[in-house]
Coordinates of C-alpha atoms and ligand atoms in Angstrom, one line a residue:
M580 CA 25.3 4.4 6.5
A581 CA 21.7 3.2 6.9
R582 CA 21.8 -0.6 7.1
A583 CA 19.5 -3.3 5.9
R584 CA 17.2 -4.7 8.6
S585 CA 17.9 -8.2 9.9
E586 CA 15.4 -11.1 10.0
A587 CA 15.6 -11.1 13.8
E588 CA 14.6 -7.4 13.8
V589 CA 11.6 -8.2 11.6
E590 CA 10.5 -10.8 14.2
T591 CA 10.8 -8.5 17.2
R592 CA 9.7 -5.1 15.9
P593 CA 6.2 -4.0 16.6
D594 CA 3.6 -4.6 13.8
L595 CA 1.5 -1.7 15.0
P596 CA 2.0 1.6 16.7
L597 CA 1.4 1.7 20.5
K598 CA -1.7 3.8 20.1
P599 CA -3.0 3.1 16.5
G600 CA -6.3 4.9 17.1
T601 CA -9.6 3.9 15.6
R602 CA -9.4 5.0 11.9
I603 CA -6.6 3.1 10.2
G604 CA -5.4 3.2 6.6
I605 CA -3.5 0.4 4.9
L606 CA -1.3 1.0 1.9
G607 CA 0.1 -2.3 0.7
G608 CA 2.5 -2.8 -2.2
T609 CA 5.9 -4.0 -3.2
F610 CA 7.6 -0.6 -2.6
D611 CA 10.6 -1.5 -4.7
P612 CA 11.5 1.3 -3.9
V613 CA 9.0 3.5 -1.9
H614 CA 8.8 6.8 -3.8
A615 CA 7.3 10.3 -3.4
G616 CA 4.1 9.2 -5.1
H617 CA 3.4 6.7 -2.3
L618 CA 4.1 9.3 0.3
R619 CA 2.0 11.9 -1.3
V620 CA -1.1 9.6 -1.4
A621 CA -0.4 8.4 2.1
R622 CA -0.3 11.9 3.5
A623 CA -3.4 13.0 1.5
A624 CA -5.3 10.0 2.6
V625 CA -4.5 10.7 6.3
E626 CA -6.0 14.2 5.8
R627 CA -9.0 13.4 3.6
L628 CA -10.1 10.3 5.6
A629 CA -9.1 11.7 9.0
L630 CA -7.0 8.7 9.7
D631 CA -5.2 8.2 13.0
T632 CA -2.6 5.9 11.4
L633 CA -1.6 5.0 7.9
L634 CA 0.2 1.6 7.8
F635 CA 2.6 1.0 5.0
I636 CA 2.6 -2.8 4.6
P637 CA 5.3 -4.1 2.2
A638 CA 4.5 -7.5 0.7
L639 CA 7.0 -10.3 1.2
L640 CA 5.8 -11.6 -2.2
N641 CA 2.9 -10.0 -4.2
P642 CA 0.8 -12.9 -5.4
L643 CA 0.2 -11.0 -8.7
K644 CA 3.9 -10.4 -9.2
Q645 CA 5.2 -14.0 -8.6
G646 CA 8.0 -14.8 -11.0
E647 CA 9.2 -11.2 -11.1
A648 CA 12.6 -10.3 -9.6
V649 CA 12.0 -8.3 -6.4
T650 CA 14.5 -6.7 -4.1
A651 CA 15.0 -8.4 -0.8
F652 CA 12.3 -7.6 1.7
L653 CA 14.8 -6.4 4.3
H654 CA 16.1 -3.7 1.9
R655 CA 12.5 -2.6 0.9
L656 CA 11.7 -2.4 4.6
A657 CA 14.7 -0.3 5.4
M658 CA 13.9 2.2 2.7
L659 CA 10.3 2.5 3.9
D660 CA 11.6 3.1 7.5
L661 CA 13.8 5.9 6.1
A662 CA 10.9 7.4 4.1
V663 CA 8.5 7.6 7.1
A664 CA 11.0 8.7 9.7
N665 CA 9.6 11.6 11.7
Q666 CA 6.3 11.7 9.7
P667 CA 3.5 11.7 12.3
G668 CA 0.7 9.2 11.6
L669 CA 2.7 7.1 9.1
F670 CA 4.0 3.7 10.3
V671 CA 5.7 0.8 8.6
S672 CA 4.5 -2.7 9.5
A673 CA 6.6 -5.7 8.6
M674 CA 3.8 -8.1 9.5
E675 CA 3.7 -9.7 6.0
G676 CA 7.4 -10.5 6.4
K677 CA 6.5 -12.9 9.1
R678 CA 4.0 -15.0 7.1
T679 CA 4.6 -17.6 4.5
P680 CA 4.4 -16.0 1.0
P681 CA 2.6 -15.1 -1.1
S682 CA 1.2 -12.1 0.8
Y683 CA -2.5 -12.1 0.5
T684 CA -4.2 -8.8 1.5
V685 CA -7.2 -10.6 2.9
D686 CA -4.9 -12.5 5.4
T687 CA -3.3 -9.3 6.5
V688 CA -6.7 -7.7 7.0
R689 CA -8.0 -10.7 9.0
E690 CA -4.9 -10.5 11.2
L691 CA -5.4 -6.7 11.7
R692 CA -9.1 -7.2 12.5
Q693 CA -8.2 -9.9 15.1
R694 CA -5.6 -7.7 16.7
L695 CA -7.4 -4.4 16.6
G696 CA -11.0 -5.5 17.2
A697 CA -14.3 -4.9 15.4
R698 CA -14.7 -1.2 16.4
V699 CA -11.7 0.0 14.5
E700 CA -12.4 1.2 11.0
L701 CA -10.0 0.0 8.4
F702 CA -9.5 1.8 5.1
L703 CA -7.7 -0.2 2.4
L704 CA -6.1 2.3 0.0
V705 CA -5.8 1.0 -3.6
G706 CA -4.6 2.7 -6.8
M707 CA -6.9 2.3 -9.8
D708 CA -4.2 0.3 -11.5
A709 CA -4.2 -2.3 -8.8
F710 CA -8.0 -2.2 -8.4
Q711 CA -8.4 -3.2 -12.1
E712 CA -7.2 -6.7 -11.0
V713 CA -9.5 -6.9 -8.0
E714 CA -11.2 -10.1 -9.3
G715 CA -7.9 -11.9 -9.1
W716 CA -7.4 -11.1 -5.4
K717 CA -7.9 -13.9 -2.9
D718 CA -11.4 -13.7 -1.3
S719 CA -12.0 -10.3 -2.8
A720 CA -15.8 -10.2 -1.9
E721 CA -15.1 -11.1 1.7
L722 CA -12.2 -8.6 1.8
A723 CA -14.5 -5.8 0.6
Q724 CA -16.9 -6.6 3.5
M725 CA -14.1 -6.3 6.0
V726 CA -12.8 -2.8 5.1
S727 CA -13.7 0.4 3.5
L728 CA -11.9 0.2 0.1
A729 CA -10.6 3.7 -0.9
V730 CA -9.7 3.7 -4.6
F731 CA -7.7 6.6 -6.0
P732 CA -6.6 7.4 -9.5
R733 CA -3.4 6.1 -10.9
P734 CA -2.8 7.1 -14.5
P735 CA -3.5 5.9 -17.1
Y736 CA -6.5 4.7 -15.0
G737 CA -8.8 7.4 -13.5
L738 CA -11.8 7.2 -11.2
G739 CA -13.9 7.3 -14.4
D740 CA -12.8 3.6 -14.9
L741 CA -14.3 2.6 -11.5
A742 CA -17.9 2.1 -12.6
V743 CA -16.8 -0.5 -15.2
V744 CA -14.8 -2.5 -12.6
M745 CA -17.7 -2.2 -10.1
Q746 CA -20.2 -3.6 -12.6
R747 CA -17.8 -6.5 -13.4
A748 CA -16.5 -7.3 -10.0
F749 CA -19.1 -6.0 -7.5
P750 CA -22.4 -6.1 -9.4
F751 CA -24.4 -6.1 -6.1
Y752 CA -23.1 -2.7 -5.1
H753 CA -24.9 0.6 -5.9
Y754 CA -23.6 4.2 -5.8
D755 CA -25.0 6.2 -3.0
I756 CA -24.9 10.0 -3.8
G757 CA -25.2 11.0 -0.1
Q758 CA -22.3 8.9 1.1
Q759 CA -20.4 9.4 -2.2
A760 CA -19.5 5.7 -2.1
W761 CA -20.5 2.4 -3.6
L762 CA -22.5 0.3 -1.0
A763 CA -23.1 -3.4 -0.9
A764 CA -26.8 -4.5 -1.1
V765 CA -26.1 -6.7 1.9
G766 CA -23.6 -6.2 4.7
S767 CA -21.3 -3.3 5.4
G768 CA -19.2 -3.2 2.2
R769 CA -18.2 0.3 1.1
I770 CA -16.0 1.3 -1.8
I771 CA -15.0 5.0 -1.8
P772 CA -13.7 6.8 -4.9
L773 CA -11.0 9.1 -3.5
D774 CA -9.6 11.8 -5.8
L775 CA -6.2 12.0 -4.3
P776 CA -3.2 13.9 -5.8
V777 CA -1.1 11.5 -7.8
L778 CA 2.5 12.1 -8.9
D779 CA 3.7 10.7 -12.2
L780 CA 6.1 8.3 -10.6
S781 CA 6.5 4.5 -10.7
A782 CA 9.0 2.2 -9.0
T783 CA 9.6 0.4 -12.3
R784 CA 10.7 3.7 -13.9
I785 CA 12.8 4.6 -10.9
R786 CA 14.7 1.3 -11.1
S787 CA 15.5 1.8 -14.7
Q788 CA 16.6 5.4 -14.1
V789 CA 19.0 4.2 -11.4
R790 CA 20.5 1.8 -13.9
S791 CA 21.0 4.8 -16.3
G792 CA 22.5 6.9 -13.5
V793 CA 19.7 9.5 -13.5
D794 CA 19.5 11.6 -10.3
L795 CA 16.5 10.7 -8.1
T796 CA 16.1 14.0 -6.4
G797 CA 12.4 14.7 -5.9
Q798 CA 11.4 11.1 -6.8
V799 CA 12.4 9.4 -3.6
P800 CA 13.3 10.9 -0.2
S801 CA 17.0 11.7 0.1
G802 CA 17.6 9.0 2.7
V803 CA 16.2 6.4 0.3
A804 CA 18.3 7.7 -2.6
Q805 CA 21.4 7.4 -0.4
Y806 CA 20.4 3.9 0.6
I807 CA 20.0 2.8 -3.0
V808 CA 23.6 3.9 -3.8
A809 CA 25.1 2.6 -0.5
H810 CA 23.7 -0.8 -1.1
S811 CA 24.2 -0.8 -4.9
L812 CA 20.5 -1.5 -5.5
Y813 CA 19.0 -1.6 -9.0
G814 CA 22.5 -1.6 -10.6
A815 CA 23.5 1.7 -8.9
A816 CA 27.2 2.5 -9.1
R817 CA 28.9 2.9 -5.7
P818 CA 30.2 6.5 -5.3
Ligands
ATP1042 P1 5.8 -0.8 -10.0 O1 6.1 0.4 -11.0 O2 7.0 -1.6 -9.8 O3 4.6 -1.6 -10.4 P2 4.6 1.0 -8.1 O4 5.3 2.3 -8.3 O5 3.3 0.9 -8.8 O6 5.6 -0.1 -8.6 P3 3.7 -0.5 -5.8 O7 4.5 -0.8 -4.7 O8 3.3 -1.6 -6.7 O9 4.5 0.7 -6.6 O10 2.4 0.3 -5.4 C1 1.8 0.2 -4.2 C2 0.5 1.0 -4.2 O11 0.8 2.4 -4.4 C3 -0.5 0.6 -5.3 O12 -1.8 0.8 -4.7 C4 -0.3 1.7 -6.4 O13 -1.5 1.9 -7.1 C5 0.1 2.9 -5.5 N1 1.0 3.8 -6.3 C6 2.1 3.5 -6.9 N2 2.7 4.6 -7.5 C7 1.9 5.6 -7.2 C8 1.9 7.0 -7.5 N3 2.8 7.6 -8.3 N4 0.9 7.8 -7.0 C9 -0.1 7.2 -6.3 N5 -0.1 5.9 -6.0 C10 0.8 5.1 -6.4

């Protein structure tokens, strides 16, 4: 049976692959649980952005989800490990598990920059649902200067909604047709609309389906489905 990770393992496991490369994607989230929608966008982003590595970085505590019940970090981490096993280019980093919560993305990016150096290109992948709330993120203007933000659709929000958010949150950016991205008037900020394939899946719905005994085939990798049952997560009945 796949077991939960221990706090000692979180402290000692590597936060980054041995050879991360120079084009690195970041997909942060609660991953409660990780599902096929996350994996689909991750793989598509690796291809479309020619990434060397895509880091899944689970939040210890999402600052915008404080007060909500969230499954233990060690379970969410174990499920991510199962989901990316044997998937080249995909890596799970537990770095936010080592910091005092809440888990601010800008702090994670600062740490990555420090460790990887200025020459590495960081692509922060964000679904349009999450990007709607960008003004509430800590130091969002600074964050947008430190990475290329790649925004992908997440129904009900599509890339057509991006212009409205840009006008509101980043009025000093303009759309550059040649680069197919929004560029900052000053500095190196770049926001890329990325039309990635999105599956109609959400962790919230998966949790409620587990409670109702719905089979998760196709929604989460089989190892993750087995883990949910083995650890009675989300009200799953033990077999
Ligand atoms: P919840 O339903 O509990 O809010 P979630 O399924 O949205 O969870 P998160 O962990 O909050 O999952 O999402 C992390 C990131 O993955 C976010 O950027 C979100 O936009 C994106 N994402 C979530 N579900 C999908 C999906 N089906 N397809 C593509 N991206 C997704």
